[in-house]
PDB file of C-alpha atoms in Angstrom:
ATOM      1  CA  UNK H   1      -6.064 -10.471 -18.448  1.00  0.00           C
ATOM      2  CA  UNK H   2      -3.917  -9.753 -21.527  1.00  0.00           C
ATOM      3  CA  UNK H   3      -0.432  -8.137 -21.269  1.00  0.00           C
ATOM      4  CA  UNK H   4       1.864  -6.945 -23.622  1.00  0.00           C
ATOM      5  CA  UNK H   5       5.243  -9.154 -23.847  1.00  0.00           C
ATOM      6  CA  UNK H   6       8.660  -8.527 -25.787  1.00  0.00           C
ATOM      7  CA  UNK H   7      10.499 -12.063 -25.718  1.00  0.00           C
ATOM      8  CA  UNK H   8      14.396 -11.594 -25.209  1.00  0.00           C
ATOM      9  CA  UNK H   9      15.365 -15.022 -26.672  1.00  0.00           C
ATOM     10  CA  UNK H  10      18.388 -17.080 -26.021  1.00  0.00           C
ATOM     11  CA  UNK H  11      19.176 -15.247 -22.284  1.00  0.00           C
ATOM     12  CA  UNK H  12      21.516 -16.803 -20.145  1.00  0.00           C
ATOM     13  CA  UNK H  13      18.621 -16.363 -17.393  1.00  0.00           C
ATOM     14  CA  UNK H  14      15.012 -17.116 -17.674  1.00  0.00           C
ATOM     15  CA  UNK H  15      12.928 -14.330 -16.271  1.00  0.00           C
ATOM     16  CA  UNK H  16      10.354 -11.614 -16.117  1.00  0.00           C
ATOM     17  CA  UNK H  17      10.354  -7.714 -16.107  1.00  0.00           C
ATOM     18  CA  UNK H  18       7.176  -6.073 -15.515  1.00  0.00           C
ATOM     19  CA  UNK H  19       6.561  -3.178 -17.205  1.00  0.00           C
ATOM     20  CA  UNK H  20       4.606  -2.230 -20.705  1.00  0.00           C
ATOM     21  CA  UNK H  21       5.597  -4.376 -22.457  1.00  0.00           C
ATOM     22  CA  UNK H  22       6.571  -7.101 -19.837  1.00  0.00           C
ATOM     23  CA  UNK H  23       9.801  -8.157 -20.977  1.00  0.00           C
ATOM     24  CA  UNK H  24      10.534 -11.871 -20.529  1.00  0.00           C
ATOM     25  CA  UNK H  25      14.040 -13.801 -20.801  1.00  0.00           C
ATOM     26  CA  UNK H  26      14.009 -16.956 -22.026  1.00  0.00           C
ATOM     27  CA  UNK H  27      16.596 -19.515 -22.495  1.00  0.00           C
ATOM     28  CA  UNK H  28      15.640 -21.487 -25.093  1.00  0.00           C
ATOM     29  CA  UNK H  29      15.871 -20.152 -28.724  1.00  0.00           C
ATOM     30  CA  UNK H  30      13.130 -19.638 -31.219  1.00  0.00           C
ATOM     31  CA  UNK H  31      13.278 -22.573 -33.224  1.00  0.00           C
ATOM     32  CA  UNK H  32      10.156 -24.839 -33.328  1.00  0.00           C
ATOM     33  CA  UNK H  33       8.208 -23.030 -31.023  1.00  0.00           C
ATOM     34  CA  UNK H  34      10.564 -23.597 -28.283  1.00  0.00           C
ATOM     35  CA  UNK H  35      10.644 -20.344 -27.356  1.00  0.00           C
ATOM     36  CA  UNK H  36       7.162 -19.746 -26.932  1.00  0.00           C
ATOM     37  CA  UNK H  37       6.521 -22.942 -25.385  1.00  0.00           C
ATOM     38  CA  UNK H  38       9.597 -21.328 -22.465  1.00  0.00           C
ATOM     39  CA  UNK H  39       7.761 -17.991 -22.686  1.00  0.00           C
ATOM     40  CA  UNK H  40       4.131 -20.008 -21.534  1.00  0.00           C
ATOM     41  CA  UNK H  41       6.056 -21.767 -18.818  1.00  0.00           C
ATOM     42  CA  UNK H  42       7.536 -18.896 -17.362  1.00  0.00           C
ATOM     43  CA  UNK H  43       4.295 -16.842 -17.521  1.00  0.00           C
ATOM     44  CA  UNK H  44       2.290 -19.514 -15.666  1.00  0.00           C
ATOM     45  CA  UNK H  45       4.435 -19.815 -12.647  1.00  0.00           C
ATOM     46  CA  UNK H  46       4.969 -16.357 -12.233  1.00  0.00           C
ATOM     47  CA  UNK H  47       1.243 -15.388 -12.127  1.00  0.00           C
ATOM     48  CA  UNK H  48       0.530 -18.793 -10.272  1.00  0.00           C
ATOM     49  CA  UNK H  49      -1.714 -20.536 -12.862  1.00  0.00           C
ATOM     50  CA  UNK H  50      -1.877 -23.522 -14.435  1.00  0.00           C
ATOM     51  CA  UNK H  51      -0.156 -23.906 -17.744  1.00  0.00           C
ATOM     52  CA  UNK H  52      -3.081 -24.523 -20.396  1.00  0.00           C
ATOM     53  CA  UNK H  53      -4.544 -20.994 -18.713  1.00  0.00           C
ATOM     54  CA  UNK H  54      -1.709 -19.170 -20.579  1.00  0.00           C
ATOM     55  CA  UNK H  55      -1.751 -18.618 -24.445  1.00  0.00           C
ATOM     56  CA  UNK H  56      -0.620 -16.689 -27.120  1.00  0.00           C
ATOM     57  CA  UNK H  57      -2.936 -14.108 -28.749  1.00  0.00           C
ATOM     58  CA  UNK H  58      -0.685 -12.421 -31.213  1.00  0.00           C
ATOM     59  CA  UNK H  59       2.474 -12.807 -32.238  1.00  0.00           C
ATOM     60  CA  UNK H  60       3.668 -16.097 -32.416  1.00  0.00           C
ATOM     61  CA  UNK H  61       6.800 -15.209 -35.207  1.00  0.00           C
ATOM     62  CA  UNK H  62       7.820 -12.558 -33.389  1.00  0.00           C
ATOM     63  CA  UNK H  63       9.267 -11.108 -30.224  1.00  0.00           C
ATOM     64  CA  UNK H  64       6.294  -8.810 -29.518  1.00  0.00           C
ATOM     65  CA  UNK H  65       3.338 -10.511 -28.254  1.00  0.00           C
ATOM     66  CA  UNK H  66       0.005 -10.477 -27.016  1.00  0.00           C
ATOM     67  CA  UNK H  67      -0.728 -12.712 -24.037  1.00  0.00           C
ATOM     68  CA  UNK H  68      -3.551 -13.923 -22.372  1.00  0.00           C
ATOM     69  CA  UNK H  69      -3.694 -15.253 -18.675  1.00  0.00           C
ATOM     70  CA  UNK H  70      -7.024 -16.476 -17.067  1.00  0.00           C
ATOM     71  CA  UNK H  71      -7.119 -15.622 -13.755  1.00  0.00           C
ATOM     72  CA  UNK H  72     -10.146 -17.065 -12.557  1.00  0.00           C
ATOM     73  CA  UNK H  73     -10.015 -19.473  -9.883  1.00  0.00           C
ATOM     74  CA  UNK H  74      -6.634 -18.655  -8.680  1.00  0.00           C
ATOM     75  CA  UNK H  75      -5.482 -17.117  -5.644  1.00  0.00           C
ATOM     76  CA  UNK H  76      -4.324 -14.449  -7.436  1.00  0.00           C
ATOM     77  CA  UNK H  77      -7.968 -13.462  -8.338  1.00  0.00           C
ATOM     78  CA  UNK H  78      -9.492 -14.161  -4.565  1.00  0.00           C
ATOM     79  CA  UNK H  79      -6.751 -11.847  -2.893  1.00  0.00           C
ATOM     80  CA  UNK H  80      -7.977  -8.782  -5.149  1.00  0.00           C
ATOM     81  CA  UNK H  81     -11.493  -9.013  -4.054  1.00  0.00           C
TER      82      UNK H  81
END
């Protein structure tokens, strides 16, 4: 599945806003990939998937993004069938 992302950097709160695009707080700031490292984190545990099943299509200087999340083999997947 990809979804569109805008990455609010530097929030006091790290979360996510469904929507198109998803809007996603993070904490940390975007210096040395921090950011998108928090952004990957975040993603995984709200969609319930492991960590390396998250990455970055497009995007990675800027606060729009392009994110894919593999699905398969989660629960997430089993409950839509």
């Amino acid at each position: 599945m990809q979804i569109s992302v805008r990455v609010i950097p530097g929030s006091s709160r790290s979360d996510v806003e469904p929507g198109d695009p998803w809007r996603v707080h993070v904490h940390a700031r975007p210096a040395e990939g921090k950011a998108n490292e928090e952004l990957l984190q975040i993603l995984s545990r709200h969609f319930g998937v492991a960590r390396s099943a998250v990455r970055i299509l497009r995007g990675h200087a800027s606060r729009s993004k392009t994110v894919e999340i593999g699905l398969e083999g989660t629960a997430m997947v089993e409950d839509i069938r």
